[in-house]
Tab-separated table of C-alpha atoms in Angstrom:
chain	number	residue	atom	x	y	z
A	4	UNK	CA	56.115	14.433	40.614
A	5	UNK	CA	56.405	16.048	44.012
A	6	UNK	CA	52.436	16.449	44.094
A	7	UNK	CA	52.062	12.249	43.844
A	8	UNK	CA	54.697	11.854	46.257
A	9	UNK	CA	52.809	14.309	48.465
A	10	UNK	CA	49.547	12.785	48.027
A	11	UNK	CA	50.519	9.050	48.615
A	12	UNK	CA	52.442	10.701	51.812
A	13	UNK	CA	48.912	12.228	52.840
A	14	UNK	CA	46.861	9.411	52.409
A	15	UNK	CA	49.086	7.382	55.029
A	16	UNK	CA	48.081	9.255	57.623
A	17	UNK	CA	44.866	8.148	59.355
A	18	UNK	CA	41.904	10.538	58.634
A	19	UNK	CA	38.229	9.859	57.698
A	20	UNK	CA	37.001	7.816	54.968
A	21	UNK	CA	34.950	8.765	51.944
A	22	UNK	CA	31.718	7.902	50.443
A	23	UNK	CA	31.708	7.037	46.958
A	24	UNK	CA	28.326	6.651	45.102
A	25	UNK	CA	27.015	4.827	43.102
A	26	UNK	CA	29.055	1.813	43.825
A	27	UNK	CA	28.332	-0.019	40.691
A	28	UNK	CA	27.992	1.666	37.102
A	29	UNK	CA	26.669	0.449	34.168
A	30	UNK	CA	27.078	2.598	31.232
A	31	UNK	CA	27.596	2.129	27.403
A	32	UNK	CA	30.597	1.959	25.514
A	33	UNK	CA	31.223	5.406	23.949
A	34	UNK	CA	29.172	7.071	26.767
A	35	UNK	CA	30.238	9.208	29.907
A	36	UNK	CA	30.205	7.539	33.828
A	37	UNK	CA	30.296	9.811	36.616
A	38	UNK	CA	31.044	9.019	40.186
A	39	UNK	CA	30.388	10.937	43.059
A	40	UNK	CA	33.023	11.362	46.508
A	41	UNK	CA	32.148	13.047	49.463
A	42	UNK	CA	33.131	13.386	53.062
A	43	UNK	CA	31.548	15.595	56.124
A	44	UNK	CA	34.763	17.434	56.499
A	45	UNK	CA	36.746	19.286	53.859
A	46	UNK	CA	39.665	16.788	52.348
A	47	UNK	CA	43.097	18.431	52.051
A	48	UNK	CA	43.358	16.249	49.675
A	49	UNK	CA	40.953	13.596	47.589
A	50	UNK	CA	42.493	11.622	44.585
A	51	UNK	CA	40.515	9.427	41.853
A	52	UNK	CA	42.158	6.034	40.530
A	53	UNK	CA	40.913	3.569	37.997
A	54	UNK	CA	42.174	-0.132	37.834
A	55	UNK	CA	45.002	1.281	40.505
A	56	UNK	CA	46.273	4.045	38.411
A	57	UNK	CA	45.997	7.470	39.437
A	58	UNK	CA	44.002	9.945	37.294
A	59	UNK	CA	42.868	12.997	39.154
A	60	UNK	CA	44.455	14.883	42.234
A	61	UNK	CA	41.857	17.188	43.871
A	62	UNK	CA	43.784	19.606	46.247
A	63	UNK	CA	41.744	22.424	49.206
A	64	UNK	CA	43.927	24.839	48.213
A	65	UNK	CA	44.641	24.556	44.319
A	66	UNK	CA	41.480	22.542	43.138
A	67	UNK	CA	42.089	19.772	40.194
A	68	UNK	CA	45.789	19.511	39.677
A	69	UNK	CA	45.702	16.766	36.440
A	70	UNK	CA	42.439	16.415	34.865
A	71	UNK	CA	42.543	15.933	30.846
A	72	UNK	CA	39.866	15.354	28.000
A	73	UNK	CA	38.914	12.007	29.431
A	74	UNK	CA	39.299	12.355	33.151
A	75	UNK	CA	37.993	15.308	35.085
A	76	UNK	CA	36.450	16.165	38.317
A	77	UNK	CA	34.004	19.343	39.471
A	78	UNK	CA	33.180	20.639	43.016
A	79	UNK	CA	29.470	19.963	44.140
A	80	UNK	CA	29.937	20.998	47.882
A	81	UNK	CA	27.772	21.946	49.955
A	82	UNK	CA	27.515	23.473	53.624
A	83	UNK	CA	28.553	20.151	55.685
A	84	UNK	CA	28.809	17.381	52.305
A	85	UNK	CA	32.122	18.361	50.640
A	86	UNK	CA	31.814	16.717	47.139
A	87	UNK	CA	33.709	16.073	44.015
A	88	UNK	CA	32.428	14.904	40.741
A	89	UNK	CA	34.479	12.365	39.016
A	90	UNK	CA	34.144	11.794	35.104
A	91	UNK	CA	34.973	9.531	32.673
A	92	UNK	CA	34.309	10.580	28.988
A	93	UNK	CA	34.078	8.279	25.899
A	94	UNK	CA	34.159	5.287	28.119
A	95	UNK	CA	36.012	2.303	26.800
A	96	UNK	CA	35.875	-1.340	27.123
A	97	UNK	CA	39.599	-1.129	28.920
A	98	UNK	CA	38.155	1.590	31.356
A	99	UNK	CA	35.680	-1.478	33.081
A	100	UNK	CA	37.242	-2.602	36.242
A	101	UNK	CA	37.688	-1.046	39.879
A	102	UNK	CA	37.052	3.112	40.075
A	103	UNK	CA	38.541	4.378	43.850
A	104	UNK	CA	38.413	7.326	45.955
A	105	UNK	CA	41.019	8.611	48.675
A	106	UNK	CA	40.993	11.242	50.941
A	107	UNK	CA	43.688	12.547	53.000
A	108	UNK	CA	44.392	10.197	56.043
A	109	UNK	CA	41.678	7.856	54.865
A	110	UNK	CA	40.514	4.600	53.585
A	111	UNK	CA	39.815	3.984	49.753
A	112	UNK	CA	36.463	3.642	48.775
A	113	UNK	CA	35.904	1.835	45.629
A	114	UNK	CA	33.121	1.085	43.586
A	115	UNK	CA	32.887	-1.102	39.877
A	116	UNK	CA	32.194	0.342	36.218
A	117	UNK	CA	30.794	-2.085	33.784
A	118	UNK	CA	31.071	-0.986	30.024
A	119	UNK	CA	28.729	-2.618	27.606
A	120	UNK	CA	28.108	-2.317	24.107
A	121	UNK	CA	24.137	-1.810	22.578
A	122	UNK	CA	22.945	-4.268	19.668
A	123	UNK	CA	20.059	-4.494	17.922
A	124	UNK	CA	16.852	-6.174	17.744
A	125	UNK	CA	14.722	-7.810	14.855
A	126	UNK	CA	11.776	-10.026	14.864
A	127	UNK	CA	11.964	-12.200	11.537
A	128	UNK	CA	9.406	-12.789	9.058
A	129	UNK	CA	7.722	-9.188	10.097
A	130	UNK	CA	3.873	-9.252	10.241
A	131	UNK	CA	2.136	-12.272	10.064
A	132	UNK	CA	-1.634	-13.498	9.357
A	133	UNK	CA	-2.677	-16.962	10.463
A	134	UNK	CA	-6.297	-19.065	10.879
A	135	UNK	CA	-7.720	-19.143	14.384
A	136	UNK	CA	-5.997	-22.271	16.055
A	137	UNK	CA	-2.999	-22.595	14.467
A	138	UNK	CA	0.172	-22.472	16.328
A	139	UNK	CA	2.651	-19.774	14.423
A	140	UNK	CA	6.220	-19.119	15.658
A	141	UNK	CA	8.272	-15.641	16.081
A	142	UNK	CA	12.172	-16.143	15.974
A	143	UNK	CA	14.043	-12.728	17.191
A	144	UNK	CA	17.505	-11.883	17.045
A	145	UNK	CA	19.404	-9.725	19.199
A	146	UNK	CA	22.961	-9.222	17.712
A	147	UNK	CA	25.648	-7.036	18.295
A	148	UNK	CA	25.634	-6.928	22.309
A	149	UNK	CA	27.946	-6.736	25.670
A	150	UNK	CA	27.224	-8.833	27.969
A	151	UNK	CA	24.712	-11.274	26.698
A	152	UNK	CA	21.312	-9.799	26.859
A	153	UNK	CA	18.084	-10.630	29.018
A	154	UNK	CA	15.609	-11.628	25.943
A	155	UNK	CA	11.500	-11.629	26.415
A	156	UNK	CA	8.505	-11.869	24.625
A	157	UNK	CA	5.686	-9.070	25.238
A	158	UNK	CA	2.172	-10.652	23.553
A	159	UNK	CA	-0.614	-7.814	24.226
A	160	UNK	CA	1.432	-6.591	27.293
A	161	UNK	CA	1.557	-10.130	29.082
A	162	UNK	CA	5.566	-11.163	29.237
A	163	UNK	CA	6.166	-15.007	27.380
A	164	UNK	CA	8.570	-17.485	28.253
A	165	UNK	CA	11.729	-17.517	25.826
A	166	UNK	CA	14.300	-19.873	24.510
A	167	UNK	CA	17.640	-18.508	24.270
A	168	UNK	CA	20.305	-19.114	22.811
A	169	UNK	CA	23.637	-17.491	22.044
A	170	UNK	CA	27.101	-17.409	20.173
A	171	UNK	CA	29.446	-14.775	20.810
A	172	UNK	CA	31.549	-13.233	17.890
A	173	UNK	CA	34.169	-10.654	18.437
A	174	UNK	CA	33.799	-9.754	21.963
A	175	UNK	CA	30.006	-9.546	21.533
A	176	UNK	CA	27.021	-11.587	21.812
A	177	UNK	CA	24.302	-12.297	19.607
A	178	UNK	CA	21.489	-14.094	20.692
A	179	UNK	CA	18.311	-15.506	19.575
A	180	UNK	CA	14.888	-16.290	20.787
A	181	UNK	CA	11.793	-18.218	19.851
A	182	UNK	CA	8.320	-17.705	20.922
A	183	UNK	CA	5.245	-20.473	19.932
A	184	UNK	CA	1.974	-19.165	20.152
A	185	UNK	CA	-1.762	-20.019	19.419
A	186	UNK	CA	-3.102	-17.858	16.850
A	187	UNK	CA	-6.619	-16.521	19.389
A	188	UNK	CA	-7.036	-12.913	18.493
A	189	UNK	CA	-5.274	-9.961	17.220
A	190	UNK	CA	-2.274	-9.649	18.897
A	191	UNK	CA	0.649	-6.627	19.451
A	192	UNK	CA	4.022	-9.336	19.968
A	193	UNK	CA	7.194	-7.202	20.986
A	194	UNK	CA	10.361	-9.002	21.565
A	195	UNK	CA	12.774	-6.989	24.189
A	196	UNK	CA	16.288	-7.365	24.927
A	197	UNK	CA	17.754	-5.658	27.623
A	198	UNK	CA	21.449	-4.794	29.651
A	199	UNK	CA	22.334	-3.131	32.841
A	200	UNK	CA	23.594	-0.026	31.034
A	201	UNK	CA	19.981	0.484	29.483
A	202	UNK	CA	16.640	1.811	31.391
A	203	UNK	CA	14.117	0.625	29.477
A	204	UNK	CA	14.947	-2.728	26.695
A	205	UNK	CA	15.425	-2.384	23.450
A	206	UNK	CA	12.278	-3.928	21.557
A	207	UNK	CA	11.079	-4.527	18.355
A	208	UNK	CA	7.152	-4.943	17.362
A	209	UNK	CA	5.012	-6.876	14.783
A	210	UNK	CA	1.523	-7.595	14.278
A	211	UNK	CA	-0.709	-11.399	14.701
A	212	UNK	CA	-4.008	-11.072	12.247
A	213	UNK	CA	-5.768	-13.974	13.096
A	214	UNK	CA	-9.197	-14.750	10.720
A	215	UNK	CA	-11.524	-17.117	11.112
A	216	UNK	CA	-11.616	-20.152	8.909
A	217	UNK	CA	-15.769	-19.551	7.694
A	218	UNK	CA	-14.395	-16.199	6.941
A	219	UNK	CA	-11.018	-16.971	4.240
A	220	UNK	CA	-14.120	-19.532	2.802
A	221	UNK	CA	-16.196	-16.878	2.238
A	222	UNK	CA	-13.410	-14.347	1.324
A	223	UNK	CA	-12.298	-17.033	-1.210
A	224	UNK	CA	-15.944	-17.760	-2.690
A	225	UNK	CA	-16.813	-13.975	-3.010
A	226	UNK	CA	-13.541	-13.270	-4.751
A	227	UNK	CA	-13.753	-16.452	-7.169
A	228	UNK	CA	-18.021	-15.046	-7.774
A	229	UNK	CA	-16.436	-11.517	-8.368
A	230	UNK	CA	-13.988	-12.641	-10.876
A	231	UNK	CA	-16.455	-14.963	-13.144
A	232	UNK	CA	-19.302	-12.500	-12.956
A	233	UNK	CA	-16.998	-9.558	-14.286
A	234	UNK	CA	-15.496	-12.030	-17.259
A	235	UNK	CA	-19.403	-12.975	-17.559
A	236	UNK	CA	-19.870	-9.100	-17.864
A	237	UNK	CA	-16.937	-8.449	-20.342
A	238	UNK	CA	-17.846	-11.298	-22.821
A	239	UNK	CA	-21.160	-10.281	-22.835
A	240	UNK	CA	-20.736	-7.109	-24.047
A	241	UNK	CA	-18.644	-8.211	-26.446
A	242	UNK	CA	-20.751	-10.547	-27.937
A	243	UNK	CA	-23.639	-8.116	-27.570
A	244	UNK	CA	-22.052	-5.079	-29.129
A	245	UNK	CA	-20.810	-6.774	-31.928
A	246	UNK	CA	-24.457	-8.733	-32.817
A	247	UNK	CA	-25.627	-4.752	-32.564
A	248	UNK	CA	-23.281	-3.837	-35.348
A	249	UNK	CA	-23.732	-6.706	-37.649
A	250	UNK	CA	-27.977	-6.332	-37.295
A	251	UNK	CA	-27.709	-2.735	-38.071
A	252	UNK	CA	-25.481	-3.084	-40.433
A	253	UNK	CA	-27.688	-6.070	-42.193
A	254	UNK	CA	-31.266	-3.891	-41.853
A	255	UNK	CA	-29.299	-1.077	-43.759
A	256	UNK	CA	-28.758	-3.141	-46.075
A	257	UNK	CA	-31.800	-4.853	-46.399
A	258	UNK	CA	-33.152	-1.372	-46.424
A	259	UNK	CA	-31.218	-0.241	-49.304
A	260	UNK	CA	-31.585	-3.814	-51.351
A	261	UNK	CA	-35.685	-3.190	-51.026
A	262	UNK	CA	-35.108	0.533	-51.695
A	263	UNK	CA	-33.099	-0.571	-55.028
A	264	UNK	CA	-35.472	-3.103	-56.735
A	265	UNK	CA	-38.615	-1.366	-55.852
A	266	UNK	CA	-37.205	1.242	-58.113
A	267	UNK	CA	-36.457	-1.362	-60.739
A	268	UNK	CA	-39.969	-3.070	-60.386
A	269	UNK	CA	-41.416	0.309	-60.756
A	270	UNK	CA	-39.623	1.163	-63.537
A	271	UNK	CA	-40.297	-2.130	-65.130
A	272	UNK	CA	-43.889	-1.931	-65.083
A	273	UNK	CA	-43.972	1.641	-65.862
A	274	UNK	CA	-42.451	0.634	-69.141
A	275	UNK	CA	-44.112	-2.395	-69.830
A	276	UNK	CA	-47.479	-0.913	-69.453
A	277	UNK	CA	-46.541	1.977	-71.603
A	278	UNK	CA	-45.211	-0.309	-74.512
A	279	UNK	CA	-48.086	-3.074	-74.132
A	280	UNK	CA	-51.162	-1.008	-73.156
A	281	UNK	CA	-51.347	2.241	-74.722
A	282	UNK	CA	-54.874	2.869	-73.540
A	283	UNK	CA	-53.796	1.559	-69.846
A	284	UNK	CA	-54.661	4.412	-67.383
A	285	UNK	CA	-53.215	4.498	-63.983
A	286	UNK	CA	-54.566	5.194	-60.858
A	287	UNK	CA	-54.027	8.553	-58.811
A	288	UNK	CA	-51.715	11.209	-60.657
A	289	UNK	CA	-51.302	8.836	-63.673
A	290	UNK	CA	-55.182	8.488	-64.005
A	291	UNK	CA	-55.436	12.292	-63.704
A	292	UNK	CA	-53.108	12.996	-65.919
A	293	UNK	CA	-54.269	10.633	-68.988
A	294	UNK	CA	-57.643	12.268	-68.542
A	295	UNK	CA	-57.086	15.653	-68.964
A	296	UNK	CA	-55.170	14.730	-72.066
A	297	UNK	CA	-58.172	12.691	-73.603
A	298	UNK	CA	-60.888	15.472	-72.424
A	299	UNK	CA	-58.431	18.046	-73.585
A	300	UNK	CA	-59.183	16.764	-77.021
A	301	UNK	CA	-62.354	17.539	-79.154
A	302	UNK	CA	-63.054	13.807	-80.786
A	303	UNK	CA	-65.486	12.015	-78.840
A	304	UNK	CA	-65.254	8.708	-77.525
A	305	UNK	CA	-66.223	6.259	-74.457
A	306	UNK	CA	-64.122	5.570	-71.108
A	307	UNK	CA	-64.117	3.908	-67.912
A	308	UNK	CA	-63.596	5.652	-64.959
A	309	UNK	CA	-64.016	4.852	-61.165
A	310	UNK	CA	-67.902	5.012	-60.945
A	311	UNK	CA	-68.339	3.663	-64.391
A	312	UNK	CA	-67.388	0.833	-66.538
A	313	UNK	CA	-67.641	3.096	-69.523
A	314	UNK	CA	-64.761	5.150	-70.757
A	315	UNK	CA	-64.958	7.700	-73.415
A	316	UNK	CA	-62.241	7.869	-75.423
A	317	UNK	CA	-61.337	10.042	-78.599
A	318	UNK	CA	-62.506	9.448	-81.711
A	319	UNK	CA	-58.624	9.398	-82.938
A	320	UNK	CA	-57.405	7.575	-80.406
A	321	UNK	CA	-56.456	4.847	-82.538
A	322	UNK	CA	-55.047	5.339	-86.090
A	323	UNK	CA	-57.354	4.477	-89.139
A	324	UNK	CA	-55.532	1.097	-89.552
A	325	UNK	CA	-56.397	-0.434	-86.127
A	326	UNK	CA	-59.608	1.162	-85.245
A	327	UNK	CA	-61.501	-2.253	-85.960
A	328	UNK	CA	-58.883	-4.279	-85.009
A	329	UNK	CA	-57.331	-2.859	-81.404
A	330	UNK	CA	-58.940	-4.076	-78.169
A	331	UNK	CA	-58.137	-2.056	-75.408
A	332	UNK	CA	-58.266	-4.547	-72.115
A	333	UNK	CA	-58.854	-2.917	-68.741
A	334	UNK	CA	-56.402	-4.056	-65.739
């Protein structure tokens, strides 16, 4: 108590004035300010204040007297600027207002700390793809901020007019902004939003494909060929494999069908020629074999062979009852 009543004492004596720097702050919410007091002669005594209340006592002799977590100051001097470091940690939205700096016998110095609050940014819709010529629209939304942000468009690095507009809910604005724009060329379209606590805006990017109108026509013909040419393809084959199956299946059978009654036609004849024809001779093995049966016997007789009409046969070939009455016919 007797320090305070010491310093306000001090500072109504005349003495030099301080400098305090910067004189306006900017900072976000959350974040730390710092400002900085200094005077070409060393201050018996320098005090901080913020909105008119007093939060740190610097004394020559005994240094910082009442800093805490959130207010604190540290000594920068150096030979002929005697300076003190003021901080503010975790600023708040109540801390905003009127920051001051005393020194003994001297004027106040003030300077102004703005606290603002960081949103986002979001382009709608995302990426978009459009024919050349045809006007498309970007809506972005900057939400969540303190004060009301500066909004832009960025469209390949050129900066585009934008119309704002904005509703504040809760202490903090959010604000939106449209961009129209001729689809050209491929294009890189940012949308930025910026405060005075922030060095560079906040921004958020999409993509403008623009294609040509011959070109989706084409795209749309080749794709629509593609398609019928690959069912054309699949039926085909189909059709083909199974017309494969069913002819070699059918020539099997046909195979086996011809293979079966020329077995039964050879068998037929075989039999009728041995019942009708006993003197019938067969060509090849048949032949053969009937003649070395008939030589192999010792009767006589005529037969026909290949050079010859004439064929010997025995004289028992036939029994005594049909030897005047058989007829042997030749086929």
């Amino acid at each position: 108590m007797n320090v305070f009543i010491l310093a306000l004492f001090l500072l109504i004596a005349n003495g030099e004035s301080a400098d305090l720097q910067p004189q306006n702050a900017a900072v976000l919410q959350g974040s730390s300010a710092q400002f900085n007091c200094s005077s070409t002669q060393p201050p018996q005594i320098m005090t901080f204040m913020l909105n008119g209340r007093l939060v740190v006592t610097i004394m020559q002799t005994s240094g910082v007297l009442n800093s805490t977590d959130r207010f604190s100051a540290s000594n920068f001097t150096t030979p002929g600027n005697y300076k003190w470091q003021f901080t503010i940690s975790n600023v708040q939205r109540s801390d905003a207002g009127v920051v001051a700096c005393q020194v003994l016998g001297g004027d106040a110095v003030t300077a102004t700390l703005s606290v603002q609050d960081r949103g986002t940014v979001q382009i709608a819709g995302g990426n978009q793809t459009k024919m050349l010529g045809v006007q498309t629209q970007f809506s972005c939304l900057a939400a969540g901020w303190y004060p009301e942000p500066n909004m832009s468009w960025s469209v390949n690095g050129e900066t585009q007019f934008c119309n704002k507009s904005s509703v504040t809910q809760g202490g903090l604005y959010n604000s939106s902004c449209t961009l129209t724009l001729t689809a050209s060329k491929n294009s890189t379209v940012q949308c930025l939003a910026a405060i005075p606590a922030l060095n560079t805006p906040d921004s958020n990017t999409v993509f403008l494909t623009v294609v040509k109108k011959d070109q989706t026509v084409l795209i749309a013909i080749t794709v629509a060929f593609s398609a019928a040419a690959l069912l054309f393809l699949i039926i085909y084959g189909i059709i083909f494999f199974c017309r494969r199956k069913k002819k070699k299946s059918s020539y099997q059978e046909e195979v086996r069908r011809a293979r079966v009654q020329s077995q039964a036609r050879i068998s037929a004849i075989e039999e009728v020629r041995g019942r009708d024809n006993r003197g019938y001779i067969t060509d090849g093995r048949d032949r053969a074999y009937a003649y070395a049966n008939i030589k192999g016997q010792n009767n006589g007789g005529v037969w026909y062979t290949k050079n010859s009409n004439r064929l010997q046969l025995p004289d028992d070939f036939f029994g005594d009852d049909q030897r005047k009455h058989r007829h042997m016919t030749m086929v």
